[in-house]
């Protein structure tokens, strides 16, 4: 048999079939083409299975998982501030507005220094890959050069990076030491950033993408928001921002625009099926309908929401309305670079929303019924939901999807999962992996058919 495939992987894989259901591919052969796409999945009972196995095993193009190892789709971090990695784990006890002024803007302003930016960004991208994150939708800073450097580092390290140069042009809302020089400069820098990254993408296998990125409405003038909507349309780019995150931010927009965040962003041409809005905790029913109609996705950042959002995203309700949802770390509003940690928090927060949290209230009045999400749903958000949000063939292990994969080893000596029952169902096993695995359990990570992380 001639070698029709660039690579063949043998093993058991978990992937979402729907938000609620997981599929298990037991001991299958995953056959990739040169582009890193899954061309064919062969089950053991398939007539070609033995032939392909015989022809590839023992060659350089073949990789078989050992006992206790499993394929999971690589995670998609749908909202992360790359510069804030430098302050991750600090200042978790101050509200959003003060946190921006006293910690975050001073830190982000330092990314005019490219040597500093390189140090932080390289460390972050390597850390994310080691945590199973194969795609990242990043906010960088207002600096065009450093933002481009982040895209270059993603390109070099083999991560699929979607990167935004942040726009903050409002002279009243932003400090003089950290804002765009003018609205015109913000738009011109964004346009040349888009062109540079689109060119860079052609040199990569996995793709890197420019993202139009108004930080949030309070940072931006109406003229900048409108201009950014036009640029996104002209270059058919992704768009990201923060939307209805907290009481303070949500109320600020109502006062200034006499409108919700969602309607205001829509008026400026910033909602489309390539838009991803972080948080969206305080959407009205009309706002939620606009998300669904325009195909705008929500980046759900459950750890960050505990600290900054004054509420819990009603994720189950929004999923039922047909809104795309993915998971984000929101480094450093959220402290953890791991989407495993965010999967866990998404489930926990949804349970607290459903049950309520004030024990002085009677049980029937305490919570919001039907709010819980399952581990399967949180897994879906971290993988297939993120892929769907970006309209890319990622986040699922099935034919015509990209081979973006993490190999989980449940027997890693320093982080062995408690498995004492040989008869455990595959779904229970996945739940153990989701709730209990540590970064040490991630043995290898692949993006677009290329190995980008290997634990030694
Ligand atoms: N709103 C505007 N900027 C930010 C930020 O950096 N983090 C969070 N969580 N919310 C924001
Ligand atoms: Fe954020």
GROMACS .gro file of C-alpha atoms in nm, residues 49-420:
model
  372
   49UNK     CA    1  -0.775  -0.068   0.951
   50UNK     CA    2  -0.539  -0.367   0.944
   51UNK     CA    3  -0.391  -0.265   0.609
   52UNK     CA    4  -0.314   0.093   0.720
   53UNK     CA    5  -0.182  -0.030   1.054
   54UNK     CA    6   0.052  -0.277   0.889
   55UNK     CA    7   0.173  -0.030   0.634
   56UNK     CA    8   0.248   0.255   0.878
   57UNK     CA    9   0.345   0.097   1.208
   58UNK     CA   10   0.716   0.111   1.270
   59UNK     CA   11   0.762   0.405   1.030
   60UNK     CA   12   0.847   0.766   1.123
   61UNK     CA   13   0.495   0.867   1.020
   62UNK     CA   14   0.330   0.652   1.286
   63UNK     CA   15   0.261   0.725   1.651
   64UNK     CA   16   0.071   0.492   1.884
   65UNK     CA   17  -0.043   0.589   2.232
   66UNK     CA   18   0.058   0.368   2.523
   67UNK     CA   19  -0.178   0.225   2.784
   68UNK     CA   20  -0.339   0.507   2.987
   69UNK     CA   21  -0.286   0.772   2.718
   70UNK     CA   22  -0.570   0.953   2.543
   71UNK     CA   23  -0.621   1.216   2.275
   72UNK     CA   24  -0.824   1.526   2.361
   73UNK     CA   25  -0.879   1.820   2.126
   74UNK     CA   26  -0.641   2.107   2.199
   75UNK     CA   27  -0.806   2.382   2.401
   76UNK     CA   28  -0.908   2.717   2.255
   77UNK     CA   29  -0.852   3.009   2.490
   78UNK     CA   30  -1.109   3.254   2.360
   79UNK     CA   31  -1.000   3.551   2.574
   80UNK     CA   32  -0.657   3.626   2.714
   81UNK     CA   33  -0.454   3.943   2.777
   82UNK     CA   34  -0.098   3.840   2.690
   83UNK     CA   35   0.082   4.130   2.868
   84UNK     CA   36  -0.108   4.064   3.190
   85UNK     CA   37   0.070   3.727   3.224
   86UNK     CA   38   0.340   3.930   3.400
   87UNK     CA   39   0.098   4.016   3.683
   88UNK     CA   40  -0.103   3.691   3.692
   89UNK     CA   41  -0.197   3.594   4.046
   90UNK     CA   42  -0.169   3.945   4.189
   91UNK     CA   43  -0.419   4.219   4.265
   92UNK     CA   44  -0.717   3.985   4.271
   93UNK     CA   45  -0.885   4.182   4.549
   94UNK     CA   46  -0.959   4.515   4.381
   95UNK     CA   47  -1.253   4.605   4.157
   96UNK     CA   48  -1.213   4.625   3.779
   97UNK     CA   49  -1.194   5.003   3.745
   98UNK     CA   50  -0.925   5.050   4.014
   99UNK     CA   51  -0.742   4.740   3.893
  100UNK     CA   52  -0.712   4.886   3.544
  101UNK     CA   53  -0.579   5.219   3.674
  102UNK     CA   54  -0.341   5.099   3.943
  103UNK     CA   55  -0.204   4.769   3.806
  104UNK     CA   56  -0.297   4.697   3.450
  105UNK     CA   57  -0.241   5.018   3.256
  106UNK     CA   58   0.102   5.077   3.421
  107UNK     CA   59   0.203   4.719   3.333
  108UNK     CA   60   0.071   4.728   2.977
  109UNK     CA   61   0.246   5.060   2.911
  110UNK     CA   62   0.581   4.879   2.962
  111UNK     CA   63   0.527   4.679   2.643
  112UNK     CA   64   0.667   4.967   2.440
  113UNK     CA   65   0.991   4.790   2.540
  114UNK     CA   66   1.026   4.504   2.292
  115UNK     CA   67   1.283   4.314   2.497
  116UNK     CA   68   1.043   4.305   2.793
  117UNK     CA   69   0.756   4.210   2.562
  118UNK     CA   70   0.956   3.922   2.415
  119UNK     CA   71   1.041   3.785   2.758
  120UNK     CA   72   0.679   3.782   2.874
  121UNK     CA   73   0.521   3.670   2.547
  122UNK     CA   74   0.760   3.380   2.484
  123UNK     CA   75   0.708   3.252   2.835
  124UNK     CA   76   0.331   3.281   2.802
  125UNK     CA   77   0.300   3.104   2.467
  126UNK     CA   78   0.521   2.816   2.585
  127UNK     CA   79   0.319   2.792   2.909
  128UNK     CA   80  -0.014   2.787   2.725
  129UNK     CA   81   0.105   2.513   2.489
  130UNK     CA   82   0.219   2.309   2.790
  131UNK     CA   83  -0.131   2.353   2.934
  132UNK     CA   84  -0.294   2.213   2.621
  133UNK     CA   85  -0.398   2.544   2.463
  134UNK     CA   86  -0.347   2.515   2.088
  135UNK     CA   87  -0.534   2.831   1.987
  136UNK     CA   88  -0.536   3.168   2.165
  137UNK     CA   89  -0.746   3.477   2.099
  138UNK     CA   90  -0.523   3.746   2.245
  139UNK     CA   91  -0.544   4.108   2.350
  140UNK     CA   92  -0.191   4.252   2.325
  141UNK     CA   93  -0.135   4.622   2.410
  142UNK     CA   94  -0.178   4.954   2.228
  143UNK     CA   95   0.172   4.913   2.078
  144UNK     CA   96   0.176   4.801   1.717
  145UNK     CA   97   0.531   4.663   1.724
  146UNK     CA   98   0.491   4.459   2.042
  147UNK     CA   99   0.152   4.330   1.925
  148UNK     CA  100   0.315   4.215   1.603
  149UNK     CA  101   0.591   4.051   1.806
  150UNK     CA  102   0.326   3.842   1.986
  151UNK     CA  103   0.190   3.724   1.650
  152UNK     CA  104   0.547   3.637   1.542
  153UNK     CA  105   0.607   3.438   1.860
  154UNK     CA  106   0.283   3.241   1.806
  155UNK     CA  107   0.395   3.180   1.447
  156UNK     CA  108   0.739   3.060   1.562
  157UNK     CA  109   0.618   2.838   1.844
  158UNK     CA  110   0.347   2.683   1.628
  159UNK     CA  111   0.044   2.810   1.818
  160UNK     CA  112  -0.262   2.931   1.631
  161UNK     CA  113  -0.269   3.290   1.753
  162UNK     CA  114  -0.539   3.547   1.689
  163UNK     CA  115  -0.392   3.876   1.803
  164UNK     CA  116  -0.533   4.223   1.855
  165UNK     CA  117  -0.352   4.554   1.887
  166UNK     CA  118  -0.564   4.717   2.157
  167UNK     CA  119  -0.735   5.048   2.081
  168UNK     CA  120  -0.781   5.303   2.364
  169UNK     CA  121  -0.810   5.650   2.217
  170UNK     CA  122  -1.045   5.834   2.454
  171UNK     CA  123  -0.843   6.118   2.610
  172UNK     CA  124  -1.067   6.148   2.915
  173UNK     CA  125  -1.093   5.783   3.004
  174UNK     CA  126  -0.733   5.673   2.947
  175UNK     CA  127  -0.418   5.799   3.121
  176UNK     CA  128  -0.180   6.013   2.917
  177UNK     CA  129   0.096   5.754   2.957
  178UNK     CA  130  -0.112   5.475   2.807
  179UNK     CA  131  -0.342   5.563   2.520
  180UNK     CA  132  -0.335   5.593   2.144
  181UNK     CA  133  -0.192   5.923   2.028
  182UNK     CA  134  -0.515   6.010   1.846
  183UNK     CA  135  -0.815   5.842   1.689
  184UNK     CA  136  -0.648   5.865   1.349
  185UNK     CA  137  -0.328   5.706   1.480
  186UNK     CA  138  -0.526   5.426   1.646
  187UNK     CA  139  -0.700   5.344   1.319
  188UNK     CA  140  -0.385   5.376   1.105
  189UNK     CA  141  -0.189   5.150   1.343
  190UNK     CA  142  -0.472   4.896   1.342
  191UNK     CA  143  -0.482   4.894   0.964
  192UNK     CA  144  -0.110   4.843   0.920
  193UNK     CA  145  -0.113   4.579   1.196
  194UNK     CA  146  -0.385   4.390   1.007
  195UNK     CA  147  -0.178   4.398   0.688
  196UNK     CA  148   0.138   4.282   0.864
  197UNK     CA  149  -0.028   3.988   1.037
  198UNK     CA  150  -0.215   3.879   0.725
  199UNK     CA  151   0.122   3.867   0.550
  200UNK     CA  152   0.288   3.683   0.839
  201UNK     CA  153   0.011   3.422   0.833
  202UNK     CA  154   0.114   3.310   0.486
  203UNK     CA  155   0.450   3.195   0.628
  204UNK     CA  156   0.287   2.966   0.889
  205UNK     CA  157   0.125   2.626   0.872
  206UNK     CA  158  -0.130   2.681   1.147
  207UNK     CA  159  -0.227   3.040   1.065
  208UNK     CA  160  -0.210   3.360   1.269
  209UNK     CA  161  -0.486   3.619   1.244
  210UNK     CA  162  -0.525   3.991   1.314
  211UNK     CA  163  -0.814   4.092   1.536
  212UNK     CA  164  -0.980   4.435   1.550
  213UNK     CA  165  -0.972   4.513   1.923
  214UNK     CA  166  -1.144   4.810   2.085
  215UNK     CA  167  -1.055   4.742   2.452
  216UNK     CA  168  -1.411   4.817   2.562
  217UNK     CA  169  -1.652   5.101   2.500
  218UNK     CA  170  -1.529   5.312   2.795
  219UNK     CA  171  -1.177   5.326   2.639
  220UNK     CA  172  -1.286   5.430   2.292
  221UNK     CA  173  -1.439   5.731   2.120
  222UNK     CA  174  -1.742   5.684   1.900
  223UNK     CA  175  -1.525   5.771   1.599
  224UNK     CA  176  -1.274   5.498   1.682
  225UNK     CA  177  -1.548   5.238   1.732
  226UNK     CA  178  -1.702   5.328   1.397
  227UNK     CA  179  -1.365   5.330   1.220
  228UNK     CA  180  -1.278   4.990   1.366
  229UNK     CA  181  -1.608   4.846   1.245
  230UNK     CA  182  -1.521   4.969   0.896
  231UNK     CA  183  -1.171   4.822   0.908
  232UNK     CA  184  -1.304   4.485   1.022
  233UNK     CA  185  -1.540   4.487   0.727
  234UNK     CA  186  -1.276   4.602   0.477
  235UNK     CA  187  -1.030   4.328   0.577
  236UNK     CA  188  -1.285   4.064   0.686
  237UNK     CA  189  -1.115   4.027   1.024
  238UNK     CA  190  -1.207   3.893   1.362
  239UNK     CA  191  -1.332   4.143   1.619
  240UNK     CA  192  -1.303   4.123   1.997
  241UNK     CA  193  -1.390   4.343   2.293
  242UNK     CA  194  -1.538   4.329   2.643
  243UNK     CA  195  -1.914   4.350   2.670
  244UNK     CA  196  -2.143   4.389   2.973
  245UNK     CA  197  -1.879   4.255   3.210
  246UNK     CA  198  -1.962   4.427   3.539
  247UNK     CA  199  -2.217   4.661   3.698
  248UNK     CA  200  -1.978   4.955   3.669
  249UNK     CA  201  -1.890   4.899   3.301
  250UNK     CA  202  -2.244   4.807   3.197
  251UNK     CA  203  -2.388   5.117   3.367
  252UNK     CA  204  -2.118   5.344   3.224
  253UNK     CA  205  -2.218   5.246   2.870
  254UNK     CA  206  -2.588   5.297   2.947
  255UNK     CA  207  -2.515   5.649   3.070
  256UNK     CA  208  -2.289   5.748   2.783
  257UNK     CA  209  -2.466   5.577   2.493
  258UNK     CA  210  -2.822   5.552   2.633
  259UNK     CA  211  -2.795   5.201   2.507
  260UNK     CA  212  -2.668   4.858   2.602
  261UNK     CA  213  -2.312   4.754   2.517
  262UNK     CA  214  -2.451   4.506   2.270
  263UNK     CA  215  -2.669   4.753   2.078
  264UNK     CA  216  -2.394   5.015   2.081
  265UNK     CA  217  -2.136   4.768   1.944
  266UNK     CA  218  -2.386   4.656   1.682
  267UNK     CA  219  -2.446   5.015   1.569
  268UNK     CA  220  -2.074   5.057   1.516
  269UNK     CA  221  -2.055   4.746   1.297
  270UNK     CA  222  -1.871   4.543   1.559
  271UNK     CA  223  -2.102   4.241   1.586
  272UNK     CA  224  -2.059   3.970   1.324
  273UNK     CA  225  -2.000   3.599   1.308
  274UNK     CA  226  -1.630   3.679   1.345
  275UNK     CA  227  -1.691   3.872   1.669
  276UNK     CA  228  -1.607   3.737   2.013
  277UNK     CA  229  -1.718   3.939   2.314
  278UNK     CA  230  -1.570   3.865   2.654
  279UNK     CA  231  -1.801   3.806   2.952
  280UNK     CA  232  -2.149   3.921   2.838
  281UNK     CA  233  -2.277   3.850   3.188
  282UNK     CA  234  -2.542   4.123   3.190
  283UNK     CA  235  -2.713   4.072   2.853
  284UNK     CA  236  -3.084   4.152   2.833
  285UNK     CA  237  -3.310   3.923   2.631
  286UNK     CA  238  -3.283   4.165   2.337
  287UNK     CA  239  -2.904   4.171   2.366
  288UNK     CA  240  -2.895   3.792   2.369
  289UNK     CA  241  -3.111   3.781   2.056
  290UNK     CA  242  -2.866   4.019   1.884
  291UNK     CA  243  -2.576   3.788   1.973
  292UNK     CA  244  -2.763   3.493   1.824
  293UNK     CA  245  -2.875   3.682   1.511
  294UNK     CA  246  -2.535   3.829   1.430
  295UNK     CA  247  -2.342   3.510   1.516
  296UNK     CA  248  -2.143   3.693   1.783
  297UNK     CA  249  -1.981   3.453   2.029
  298UNK     CA  250  -1.929   3.484   2.404
  299UNK     CA  251  -1.589   3.422   2.561
  300UNK     CA  252  -1.694   3.287   2.900
  301UNK     CA  253  -1.424   3.354   3.161
  302UNK     CA  254  -1.556   3.191   3.477
  303UNK     CA  255  -1.257   3.249   3.705
  304UNK     CA  256  -1.230   3.616   3.612
  305UNK     CA  257  -1.605   3.657   3.656
  306UNK     CA  258  -1.580   3.556   4.021
  307UNK     CA  259  -1.350   3.851   4.084
  308UNK     CA  260  -1.473   4.124   3.847
  309UNK     CA  261  -1.820   4.051   3.722
  310UNK     CA  262  -2.065   4.087   4.009
  311UNK     CA  263  -2.256   3.791   3.866
  312UNK     CA  264  -2.244   3.454   3.691
  313UNK     CA  265  -2.296   3.411   3.317
  314UNK     CA  266  -2.623   3.224   3.249
  315UNK     CA  267  -2.436   3.000   3.006
  316UNK     CA  268  -2.699   2.726   2.989
  317UNK     CA  269  -2.969   2.975   2.892
  318UNK     CA  270  -2.750   3.139   2.625
  319UNK     CA  271  -2.648   2.801   2.478
  320UNK     CA  272  -3.016   2.709   2.454
  321UNK     CA  273  -3.073   3.034   2.259
  322UNK     CA  274  -2.813   2.922   2.003
  323UNK     CA  275  -2.535   3.163   2.105
  324UNK     CA  276  -2.183   3.026   2.048
  325UNK     CA  277  -1.983   3.009   2.369
  326UNK     CA  278  -1.616   2.929   2.427
  327UNK     CA  279  -1.397   2.949   2.737
  328UNK     CA  280  -1.135   3.208   2.819
  329UNK     CA  281  -0.877   3.241   3.094
  330UNK     CA  282  -0.892   3.623   3.086
  331UNK     CA  283  -0.538   3.633   3.221
  332UNK     CA  284  -0.495   3.821   3.453
  333UNK     CA  285  -0.853   3.898   3.559
  334UNK     CA  286  -0.842   3.520   3.593
  335UNK     CA  287  -0.524   3.391   3.755
  336UNK     CA  288  -0.486   3.056   3.580
  337UNK     CA  289  -0.343   2.988   3.233
  338UNK     CA  290  -0.521   2.652   3.231
  339UNK     CA  291  -0.850   2.587   3.059
  340UNK     CA  292  -0.883   2.274   3.275
  341UNK     CA  293  -0.910   2.512   3.572
  342UNK     CA  294  -1.167   2.719   3.383
  343UNK     CA  295  -1.371   2.411   3.290
  344UNK     CA  296  -1.391   2.329   3.662
  345UNK     CA  297  -1.487   2.685   3.757
  346UNK     CA  298  -1.751   2.702   3.481
  347UNK     CA  299  -1.924   2.399   3.630
  348UNK     CA  300  -1.886   2.522   3.990
  349UNK     CA  301  -2.013   2.874   3.918
  350UNK     CA  302  -2.312   2.742   3.726
  351UNK     CA  303  -2.405   2.522   4.021
  352UNK     CA  304  -2.386   2.820   4.255
  353UNK     CA  305  -2.605   3.020   4.018
  354UNK     CA  306  -2.859   2.740   4.010
  355UNK     CA  307  -2.866   2.675   4.385
  356UNK     CA  308  -2.807   3.034   4.499
  357UNK     CA  309  -2.555   3.138   4.761
  358UNK     CA  310  -2.736   3.315   5.047
  359UNK     CA  311  -2.822   3.047   5.304
  360UNK     CA  312  -3.055   3.284   5.491
  361UNK     CA  313  -3.300   3.258   5.200
  362UNK     CA  314  -3.538   2.963   5.166
  363UNK     CA  315  -3.409   2.707   4.913
  364UNK     CA  316  -3.684   2.782   4.664
  365UNK     CA  317  -3.587   3.150   4.645
  366UNK     CA  318  -3.213   3.111   4.657
  367UNK     CA  319  -3.111   3.037   4.302
  368UNK     CA  320  -3.189   3.044   3.932
  369UNK     CA  321  -3.331   2.707   3.821
  370UNK     CA  322  -3.189   2.528   3.515
  371UNK     CA  323  -2.859   2.716   3.527
  372UNK     CA  324  -2.619   2.429   3.584
  373UNK     CA  325  -2.388   2.309   3.312
  374UNK     CA  326  -2.232   1.962   3.309
  375UNK     CA  327  -1.864   1.872   3.273
  376UNK     CA  328  -1.948   1.765   2.916
  377UNK     CA  329  -2.079   2.114   2.840
  378UNK     CA  330  -1.776   2.286   2.991
  379UNK     CA  331  -1.552   2.051   2.786
  380UNK     CA  332  -1.754   2.148   2.478
  381UNK     CA  333  -1.701   2.519   2.546
  382UNK     CA  334  -1.324   2.470   2.583
  383UNK     CA  335  -1.300   2.280   2.253
  384UNK     CA  336  -1.579   2.257   1.994
  385UNK     CA  337  -1.758   2.569   2.119
  386UNK     CA  338  -1.441   2.773   2.081
  387UNK     CA  339  -1.387   2.637   1.730
  388UNK     CA  340  -1.744   2.717   1.636
  389UNK     CA  341  -1.706   3.067   1.782
  390UNK     CA  342  -1.411   3.128   1.548
  391UNK     CA  343  -1.567   2.945   1.250
  392UNK     CA  344  -1.248   2.738   1.217
  393UNK     CA  345  -1.226   2.357   1.172
  394UNK     CA  346  -1.073   2.312   1.519
  395UNK     CA  347  -1.187   2.184   1.858
  396UNK     CA  348  -1.319   1.849   1.738
  397UNK     CA  349  -1.149   1.525   1.642
  398UNK     CA  350  -1.335   1.428   1.330
  399UNK     CA  351  -1.275   1.413   0.958
  400UNK     CA  352  -1.190   1.745   0.791
  401UNK     CA  353  -1.092   1.900   1.122
  402UNK     CA  354  -0.738   2.001   1.205
  403UNK     CA  355  -0.512   1.779   1.417
  404UNK     CA  356  -0.486   2.010   1.721
  405UNK     CA  357  -0.447   1.764   2.002
  406UNK     CA  358  -0.326   1.713   2.357
  407UNK     CA  359  -0.211   1.370   2.469
  408UNK     CA  360  -0.318   1.302   2.828
  409UNK     CA  361  -0.131   1.041   3.028
  410UNK     CA  362  -0.334   0.933   3.331
  411UNK     CA  363  -0.036   0.736   3.465
  412UNK     CA  364   0.217   1.020   3.486
  413UNK     CA  365   0.414   0.917   3.798
  414UNK     CA  366   0.395   1.259   3.969
  415UNK     CA  367   0.026   1.307   3.890
  416UNK     CA  368  -0.127   0.962   3.860
  417UNK     CA  369  -0.506   0.983   3.848
  418UNK     CA  370  -0.694   0.771   4.104
  419UNK     CA  371  -0.808   0.487   3.880
  420UNK     CA  372  -0.870   0.162   4.064
   0.00000   0.00000   0.00000
